[in-house]
Coordinates of C-alpha atoms in Angstrom, one line a residue:
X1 CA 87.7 61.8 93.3
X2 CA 91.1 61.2 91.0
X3 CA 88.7 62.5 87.6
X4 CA 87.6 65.9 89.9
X5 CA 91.5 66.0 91.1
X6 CA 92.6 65.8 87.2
X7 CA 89.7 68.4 86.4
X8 CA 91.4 70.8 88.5
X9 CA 94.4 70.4 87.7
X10 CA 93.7 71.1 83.9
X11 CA 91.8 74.0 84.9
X12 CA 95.0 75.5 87.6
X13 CA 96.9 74.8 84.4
X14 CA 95.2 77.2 82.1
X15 CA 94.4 79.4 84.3
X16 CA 98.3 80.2 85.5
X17 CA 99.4 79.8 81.7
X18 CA 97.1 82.8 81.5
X19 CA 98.7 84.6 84.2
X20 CA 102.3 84.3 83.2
X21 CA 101.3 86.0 80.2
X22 CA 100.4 88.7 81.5
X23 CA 102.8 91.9 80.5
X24 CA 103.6 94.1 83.4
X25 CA 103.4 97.4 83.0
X26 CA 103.9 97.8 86.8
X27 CA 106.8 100.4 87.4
X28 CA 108.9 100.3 90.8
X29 CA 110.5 103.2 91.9
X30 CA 112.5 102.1 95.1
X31 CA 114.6 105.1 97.2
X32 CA 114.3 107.3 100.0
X33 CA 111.7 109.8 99.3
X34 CA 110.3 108.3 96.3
X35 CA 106.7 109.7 97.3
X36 CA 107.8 113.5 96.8
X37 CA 108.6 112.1 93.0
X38 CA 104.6 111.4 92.4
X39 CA 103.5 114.6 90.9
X40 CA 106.5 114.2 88.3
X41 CA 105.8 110.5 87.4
X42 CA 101.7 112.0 86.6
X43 CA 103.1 114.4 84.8
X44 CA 104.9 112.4 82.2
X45 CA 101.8 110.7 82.3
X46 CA 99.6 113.5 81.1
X47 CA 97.4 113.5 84.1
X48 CA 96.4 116.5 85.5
X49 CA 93.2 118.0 87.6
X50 CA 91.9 116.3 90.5
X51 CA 93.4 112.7 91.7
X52 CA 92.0 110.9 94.3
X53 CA 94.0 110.3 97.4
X54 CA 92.5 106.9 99.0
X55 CA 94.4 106.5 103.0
X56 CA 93.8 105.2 105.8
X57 CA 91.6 107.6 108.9
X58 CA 94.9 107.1 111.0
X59 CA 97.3 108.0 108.2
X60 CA 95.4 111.0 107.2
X61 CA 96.2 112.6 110.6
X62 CA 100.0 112.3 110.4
X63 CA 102.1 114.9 110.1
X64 CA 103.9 112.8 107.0
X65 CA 100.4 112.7 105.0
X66 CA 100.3 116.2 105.3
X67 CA 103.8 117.0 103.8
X68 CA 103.2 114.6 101.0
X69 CA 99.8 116.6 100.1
X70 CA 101.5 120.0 100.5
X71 CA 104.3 118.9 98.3
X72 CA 101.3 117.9 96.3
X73 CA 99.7 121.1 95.7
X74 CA 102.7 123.0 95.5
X75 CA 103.3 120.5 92.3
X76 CA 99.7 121.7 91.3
X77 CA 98.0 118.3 92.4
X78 CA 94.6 118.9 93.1
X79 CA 94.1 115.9 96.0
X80 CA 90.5 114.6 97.0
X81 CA 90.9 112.2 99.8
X82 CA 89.2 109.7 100.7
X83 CA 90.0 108.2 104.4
X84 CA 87.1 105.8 104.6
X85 CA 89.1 102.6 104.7
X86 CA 89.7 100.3 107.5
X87 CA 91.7 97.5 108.5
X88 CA 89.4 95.3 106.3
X89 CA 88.9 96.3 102.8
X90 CA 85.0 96.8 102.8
X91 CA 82.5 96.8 99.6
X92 CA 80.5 100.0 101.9
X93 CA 84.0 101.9 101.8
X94 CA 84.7 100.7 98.3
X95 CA 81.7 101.9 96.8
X96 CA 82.1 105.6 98.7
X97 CA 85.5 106.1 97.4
X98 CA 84.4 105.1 93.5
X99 CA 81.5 107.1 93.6
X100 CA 84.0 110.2 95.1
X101 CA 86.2 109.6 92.4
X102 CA 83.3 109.8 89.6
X103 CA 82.0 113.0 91.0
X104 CA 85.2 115.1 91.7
X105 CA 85.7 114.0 88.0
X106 CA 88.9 112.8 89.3
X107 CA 91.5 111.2 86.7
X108 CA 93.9 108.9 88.9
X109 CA 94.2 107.2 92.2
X110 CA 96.9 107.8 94.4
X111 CA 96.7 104.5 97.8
X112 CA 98.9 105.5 100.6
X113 CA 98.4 103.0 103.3
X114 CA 98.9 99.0 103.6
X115 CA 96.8 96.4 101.8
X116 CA 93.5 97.3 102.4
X117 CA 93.9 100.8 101.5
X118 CA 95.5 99.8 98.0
X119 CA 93.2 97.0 97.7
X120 CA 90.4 99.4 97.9
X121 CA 91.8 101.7 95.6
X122 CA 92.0 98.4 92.8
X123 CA 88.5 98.1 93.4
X124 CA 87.0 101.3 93.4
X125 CA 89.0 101.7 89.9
X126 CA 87.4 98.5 89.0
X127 CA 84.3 99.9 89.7
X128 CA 84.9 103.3 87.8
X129 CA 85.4 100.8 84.7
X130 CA 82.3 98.9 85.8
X131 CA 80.0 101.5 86.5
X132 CA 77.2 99.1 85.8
X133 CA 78.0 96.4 88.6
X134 CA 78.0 96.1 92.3
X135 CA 81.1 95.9 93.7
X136 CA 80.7 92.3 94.8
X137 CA 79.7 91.2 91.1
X138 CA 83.7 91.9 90.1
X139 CA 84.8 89.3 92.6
X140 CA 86.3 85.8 90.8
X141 CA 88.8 85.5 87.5
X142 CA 88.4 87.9 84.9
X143 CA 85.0 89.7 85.8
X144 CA 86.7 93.1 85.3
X145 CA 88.6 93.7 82.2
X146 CA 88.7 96.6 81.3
X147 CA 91.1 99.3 81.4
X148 CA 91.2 101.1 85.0
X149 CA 92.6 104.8 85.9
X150 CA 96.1 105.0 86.6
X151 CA 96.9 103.8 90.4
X152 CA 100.3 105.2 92.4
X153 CA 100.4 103.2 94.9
X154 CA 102.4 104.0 97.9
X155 CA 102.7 101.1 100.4
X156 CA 103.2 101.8 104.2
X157 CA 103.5 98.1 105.3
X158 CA 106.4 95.8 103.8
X159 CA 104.3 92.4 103.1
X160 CA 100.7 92.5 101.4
X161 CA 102.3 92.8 98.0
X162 CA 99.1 94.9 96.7
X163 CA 101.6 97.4 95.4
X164 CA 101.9 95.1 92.3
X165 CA 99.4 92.0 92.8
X166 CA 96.5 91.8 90.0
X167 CA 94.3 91.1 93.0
X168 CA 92.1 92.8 95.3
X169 CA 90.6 90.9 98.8
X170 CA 87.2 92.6 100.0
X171 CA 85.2 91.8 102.7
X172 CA 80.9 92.1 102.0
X173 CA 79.7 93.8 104.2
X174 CA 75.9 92.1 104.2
X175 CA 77.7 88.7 104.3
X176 CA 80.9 89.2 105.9
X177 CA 82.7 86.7 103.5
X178 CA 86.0 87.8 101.9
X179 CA 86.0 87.4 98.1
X180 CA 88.6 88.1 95.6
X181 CA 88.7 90.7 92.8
X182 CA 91.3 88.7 90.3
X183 CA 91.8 90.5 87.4
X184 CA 95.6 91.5 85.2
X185 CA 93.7 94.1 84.4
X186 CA 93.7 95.8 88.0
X187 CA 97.7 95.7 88.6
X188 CA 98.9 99.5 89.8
X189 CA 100.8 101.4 87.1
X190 CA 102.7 102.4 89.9
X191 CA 104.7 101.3 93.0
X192 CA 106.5 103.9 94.9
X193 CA 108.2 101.6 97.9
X194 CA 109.8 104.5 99.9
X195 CA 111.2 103.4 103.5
X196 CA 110.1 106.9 105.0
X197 CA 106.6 105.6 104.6
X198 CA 107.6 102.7 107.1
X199 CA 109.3 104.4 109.0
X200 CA 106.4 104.8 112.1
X201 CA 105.3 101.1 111.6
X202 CA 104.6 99.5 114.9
X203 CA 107.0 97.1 115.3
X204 CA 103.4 94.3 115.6
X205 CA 102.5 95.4 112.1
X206 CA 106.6 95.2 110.9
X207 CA 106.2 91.4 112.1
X208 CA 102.4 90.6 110.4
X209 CA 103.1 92.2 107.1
X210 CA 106.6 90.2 106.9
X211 CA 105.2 87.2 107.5
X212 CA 102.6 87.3 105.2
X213 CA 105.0 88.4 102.8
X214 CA 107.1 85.2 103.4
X215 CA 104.1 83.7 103.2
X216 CA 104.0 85.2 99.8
X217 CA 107.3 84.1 98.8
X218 CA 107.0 80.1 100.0
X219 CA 103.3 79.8 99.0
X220 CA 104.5 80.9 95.2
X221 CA 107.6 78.6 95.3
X222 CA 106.1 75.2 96.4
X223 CA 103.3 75.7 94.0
X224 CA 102.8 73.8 91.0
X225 CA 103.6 75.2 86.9
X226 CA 105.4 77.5 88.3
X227 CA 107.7 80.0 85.9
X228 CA 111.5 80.5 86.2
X229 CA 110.8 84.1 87.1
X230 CA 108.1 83.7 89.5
X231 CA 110.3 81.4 91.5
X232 CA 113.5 83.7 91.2
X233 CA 111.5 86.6 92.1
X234 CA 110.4 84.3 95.6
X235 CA 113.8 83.3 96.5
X236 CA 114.9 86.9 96.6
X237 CA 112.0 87.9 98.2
X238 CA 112.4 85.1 101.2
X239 CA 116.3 85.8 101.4
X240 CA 115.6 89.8 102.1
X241 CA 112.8 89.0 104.4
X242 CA 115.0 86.2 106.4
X243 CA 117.9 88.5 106.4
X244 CA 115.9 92.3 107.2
X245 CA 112.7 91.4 109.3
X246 CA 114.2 91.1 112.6
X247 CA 116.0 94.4 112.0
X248 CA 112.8 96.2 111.5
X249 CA 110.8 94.6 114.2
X250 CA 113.4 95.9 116.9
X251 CA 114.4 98.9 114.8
X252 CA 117.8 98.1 113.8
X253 CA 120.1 99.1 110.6
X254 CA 118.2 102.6 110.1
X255 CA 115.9 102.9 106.7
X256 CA 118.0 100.1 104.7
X257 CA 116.4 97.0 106.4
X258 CA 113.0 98.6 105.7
X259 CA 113.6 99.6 102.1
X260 CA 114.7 95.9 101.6
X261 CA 111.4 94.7 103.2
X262 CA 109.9 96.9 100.8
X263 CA 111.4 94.7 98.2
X264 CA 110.9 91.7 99.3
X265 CA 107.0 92.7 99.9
X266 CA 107.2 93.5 95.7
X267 CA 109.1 90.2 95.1
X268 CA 106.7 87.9 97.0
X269 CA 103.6 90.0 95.4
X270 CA 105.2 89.4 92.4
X271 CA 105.7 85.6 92.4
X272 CA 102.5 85.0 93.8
X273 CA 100.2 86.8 91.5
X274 CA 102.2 84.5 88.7
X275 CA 102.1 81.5 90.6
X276 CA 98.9 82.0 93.1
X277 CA 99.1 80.8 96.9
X278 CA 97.3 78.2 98.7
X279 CA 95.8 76.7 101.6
X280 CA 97.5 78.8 104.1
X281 CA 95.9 81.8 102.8
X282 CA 92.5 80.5 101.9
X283 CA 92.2 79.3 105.3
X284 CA 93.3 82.1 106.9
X285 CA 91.0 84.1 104.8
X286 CA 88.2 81.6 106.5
X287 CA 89.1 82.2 109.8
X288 CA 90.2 85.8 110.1
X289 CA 87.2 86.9 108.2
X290 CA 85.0 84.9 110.6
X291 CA 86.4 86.1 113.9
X292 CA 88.4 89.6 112.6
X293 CA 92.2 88.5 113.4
X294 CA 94.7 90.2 111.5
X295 CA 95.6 88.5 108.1
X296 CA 99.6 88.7 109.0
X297 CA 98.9 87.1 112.1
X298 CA 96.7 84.7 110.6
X299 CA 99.1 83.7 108.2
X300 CA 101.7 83.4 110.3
X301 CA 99.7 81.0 112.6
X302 CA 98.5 78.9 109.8
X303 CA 102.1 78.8 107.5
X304 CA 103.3 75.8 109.7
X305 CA 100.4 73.8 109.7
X306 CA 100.0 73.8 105.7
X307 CA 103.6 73.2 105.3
X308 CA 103.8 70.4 107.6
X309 CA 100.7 69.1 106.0
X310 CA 102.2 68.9 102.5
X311 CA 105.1 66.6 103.9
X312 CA 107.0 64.7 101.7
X313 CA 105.8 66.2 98.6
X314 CA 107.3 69.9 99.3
X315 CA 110.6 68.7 100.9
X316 CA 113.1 69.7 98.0
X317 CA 111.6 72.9 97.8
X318 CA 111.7 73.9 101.3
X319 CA 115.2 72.8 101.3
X320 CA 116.0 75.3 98.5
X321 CA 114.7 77.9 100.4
X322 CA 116.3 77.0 103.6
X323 CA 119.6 77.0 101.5
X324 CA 119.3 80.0 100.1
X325 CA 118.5 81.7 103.5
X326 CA 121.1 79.8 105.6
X327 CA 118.8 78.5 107.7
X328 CA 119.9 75.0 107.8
X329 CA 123.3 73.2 107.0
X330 CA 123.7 72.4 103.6
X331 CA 125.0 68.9 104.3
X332 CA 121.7 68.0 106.0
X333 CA 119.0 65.7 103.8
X334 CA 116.3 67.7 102.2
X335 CA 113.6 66.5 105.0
X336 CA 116.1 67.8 107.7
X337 CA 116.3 71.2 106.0
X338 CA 112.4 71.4 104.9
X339 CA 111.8 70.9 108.9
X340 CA 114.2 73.4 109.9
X341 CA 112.4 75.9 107.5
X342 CA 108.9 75.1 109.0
X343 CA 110.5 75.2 112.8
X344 CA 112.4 78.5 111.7
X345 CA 108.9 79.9 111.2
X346 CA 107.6 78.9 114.7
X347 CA 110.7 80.4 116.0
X348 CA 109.5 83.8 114.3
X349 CA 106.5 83.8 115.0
X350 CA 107.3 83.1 118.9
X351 CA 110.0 85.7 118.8
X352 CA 107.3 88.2 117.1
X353 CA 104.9 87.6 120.1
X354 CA 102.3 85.4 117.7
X355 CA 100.5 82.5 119.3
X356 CA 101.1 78.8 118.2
X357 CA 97.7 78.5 117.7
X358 CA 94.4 80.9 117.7
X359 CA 93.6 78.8 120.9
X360 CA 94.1 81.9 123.7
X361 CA 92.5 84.4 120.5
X362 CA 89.4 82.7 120.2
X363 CA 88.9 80.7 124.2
X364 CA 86.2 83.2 124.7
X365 CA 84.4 82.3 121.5
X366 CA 81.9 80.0 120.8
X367 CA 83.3 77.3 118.3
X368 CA 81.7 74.3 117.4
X369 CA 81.9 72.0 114.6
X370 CA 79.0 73.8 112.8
X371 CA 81.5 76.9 112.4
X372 CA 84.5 74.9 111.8
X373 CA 82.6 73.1 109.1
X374 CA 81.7 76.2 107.2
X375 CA 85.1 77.8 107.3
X376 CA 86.6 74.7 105.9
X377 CA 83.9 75.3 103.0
X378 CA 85.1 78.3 102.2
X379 CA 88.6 77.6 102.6
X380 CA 88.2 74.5 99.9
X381 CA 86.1 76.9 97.6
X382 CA 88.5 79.9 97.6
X383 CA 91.5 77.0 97.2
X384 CA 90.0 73.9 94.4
X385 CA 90.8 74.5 91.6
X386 CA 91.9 78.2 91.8
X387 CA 94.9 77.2 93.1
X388 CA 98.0 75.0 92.0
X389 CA 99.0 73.5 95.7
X390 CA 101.1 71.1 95.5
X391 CA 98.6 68.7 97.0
X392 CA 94.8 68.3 97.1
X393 CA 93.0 68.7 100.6
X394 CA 89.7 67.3 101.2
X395 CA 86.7 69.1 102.8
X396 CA 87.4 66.6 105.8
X397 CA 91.4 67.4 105.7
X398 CA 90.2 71.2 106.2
X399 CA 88.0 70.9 108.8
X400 CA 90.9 68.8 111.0
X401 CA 93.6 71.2 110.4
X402 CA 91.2 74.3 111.3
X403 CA 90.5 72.2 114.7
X404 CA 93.8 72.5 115.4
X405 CA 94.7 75.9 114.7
X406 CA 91.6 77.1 116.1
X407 CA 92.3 74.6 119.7
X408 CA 94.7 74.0 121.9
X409 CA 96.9 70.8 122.0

């Protein structure tokens, strides 16, 4: 067990050197109607003909998405949408909107939703520069590489970080499984975080996508080789979240709050496609893609759990963080403040409406250990040795703390 824990550990380490070399050629442009900008910034790019327009079917019937695809054509932007997309990013949907963009002879992507609608946009341009392989033959490391068309993505959630993440989570539709696309070479060109886009945002989906953007943020930070930039980049991000998301659940403070969610989203995004994330997600990952819960709630119901889990080992870090967003007294020992952080979570989540637990979720499901076993499996394979948590969990570990989460107590 201590030579397969020191084989991981080599192999995290390479693999994250690797990351923090990657150049970013990701451009923010952050303001109040940012998205009218677009046919300008494709412009300068040379791009011109037909772009694909990849949305959600809710988003497509706005008012708002029509304006921006007037504005569009008035700008002489040919738009071929594609609304296939759900609240799961599916390789069925995936595999519609590449072949759209192939035969509309389309030459960029524009994403105008939350993270599954970018995510799919990442990889149906992954599969325009793999015309060859299924969708599902992309997912792991480094199964891409090759250069992708341009992607403008316009986020209308303030937490998945897609906007800027060299990552893309997909859902199979003959297995149900969630997989990971992981490739530098699938980061937008573009991220156009404009509050108006947020603006309608049920004040639910305000409180998911900031808690998995926190998640984001502290998942990065308590990880191991992390870079200097990676962790500045997730102590801003958890300060604006700490300081903005109860504005924008109740609808406080007007558009600044959201704009600075926006940022705190590309932040967090930011530090944790440098620095990865960890249990919490690859076990939310098992469980939401088993029984379809939201993955901001699920995050935000597993977060406390992993953290608590960790113990000793994360305490100084927790206590920068919980410095750096006031949430404890400076004075107190770093165990003091680490716990405060974890319960200042809890008190979030219970303020947001999200259960403790996914006990009252998932009372009418059938659970037994069988099911428990195999999430636990996938959490540990999506987890060893992709990721560098700051401590090991066995297959056995796993299967307890899902137990929990998934029972009451």
């Amino acid at each position: 067990m201590i030579f397969k824990n020191c084989c991981y550990r080599i192999y995290q380490c390479v693999l994250l050197n690797i990351m923090h070399m990657v150049k970013y050629n990701n451009k923010a442009v952050s303001k109040k109607g940012a998205v009218y900008y677009i046919p300008a910034l494709l412009r300068k790019q040379g791009i011109t003909g037909n772009v694909l327009v990849i949305t959600g079917p809710h988003i497509v019937k706005t008012a708002l998405f029509q304006r921006i695809t007037s504005v569009f054509k008035e700008k002489g932007i040919s738009c071929v949408i594609f609304s296939g997309t759900g609240a799961e990013t599916e390789t069925g949907g995936i595999e519609k909107a590449r072949k759209l963009y192939i035969a509309k002879k389309c030459n960029a992507i524009i994403a105008i939703g939350g993270g599954s609608v970018i995510d799919c946009a990442k990889a149906a341009a992954a599969g325009v520069a793999r015309p060859g392989k299924r969708i599902t033959r992309l997912a792991g490391y480094q199964k891409v590489r090759r250069k992708i068309p341009v992607i403008v993505a316009v986020p209308t959630t303030a937490g998945t970080g897609a906007e800027v993440t060299a990552c893309a989570v997909i859902k199979d539709t003959v297995t149900n499984n969630k997989k990971i696309i992981a490739d530098t070479s699938i980061v937008p060109g573009f991220a156009v975080l404009d509050p108006v886009m947020t603006g309608s945002l049920p004040s639910y989906m305000a409180a998911y996508s900031g808690m998995d953007a926190l998640t984001h943020a502290t998942e990065a930070y308590i990880n191991k080789y992390s870079s200097k930039s990676a962790k500045k980049d997730a102590e801003t991000a958890a300060r604006l979240i700490t300081a903005n998301i109860t504005k924008v659940y109740y609808g406080t403070g007007g558009s600044i709050p959201r704009k600075k969610m926006l940022e705190a989203s590309y932040l967090a995004g930011r530090a944790f496609v440098r620095n990865a994330v960890g249990y919490v997600h690859a076990i939310a990952h098992a469980i939401g893609g088993s029984y379809n819960i939201a993955h901001g709630m699920a995050v935000a119901v597993v977060l406390p759990y992993v953290l608590a889990w960790y113990g000793n080992c994360i305490n100084k870090k927790l206590a920068r963080l919980s410095d750096i967003c006031g949430i404890a007294g400076k004075d107190l020992p770093d165990k003091k403040k680490a716990e405060a952080y974890i319960n200042y979570i809890k008190i979030l989540g219970n303020q947001f409406g999200i259960y403790r637990n996914f006990y009252k979720i998932l009372k009418n499901k059938n659970i037994d250990k069988k099911d428990i076993k195999n999430m636990a499996k996938c959490a540990i394979i999506e987890s060893n040795p992709h990721y560098p948590v700051p401590k090991i969990m066995s297959l056995k570990e796993c299967e307890y703390l899902i137990y929990r989460i998934c029972n009451a107590y």
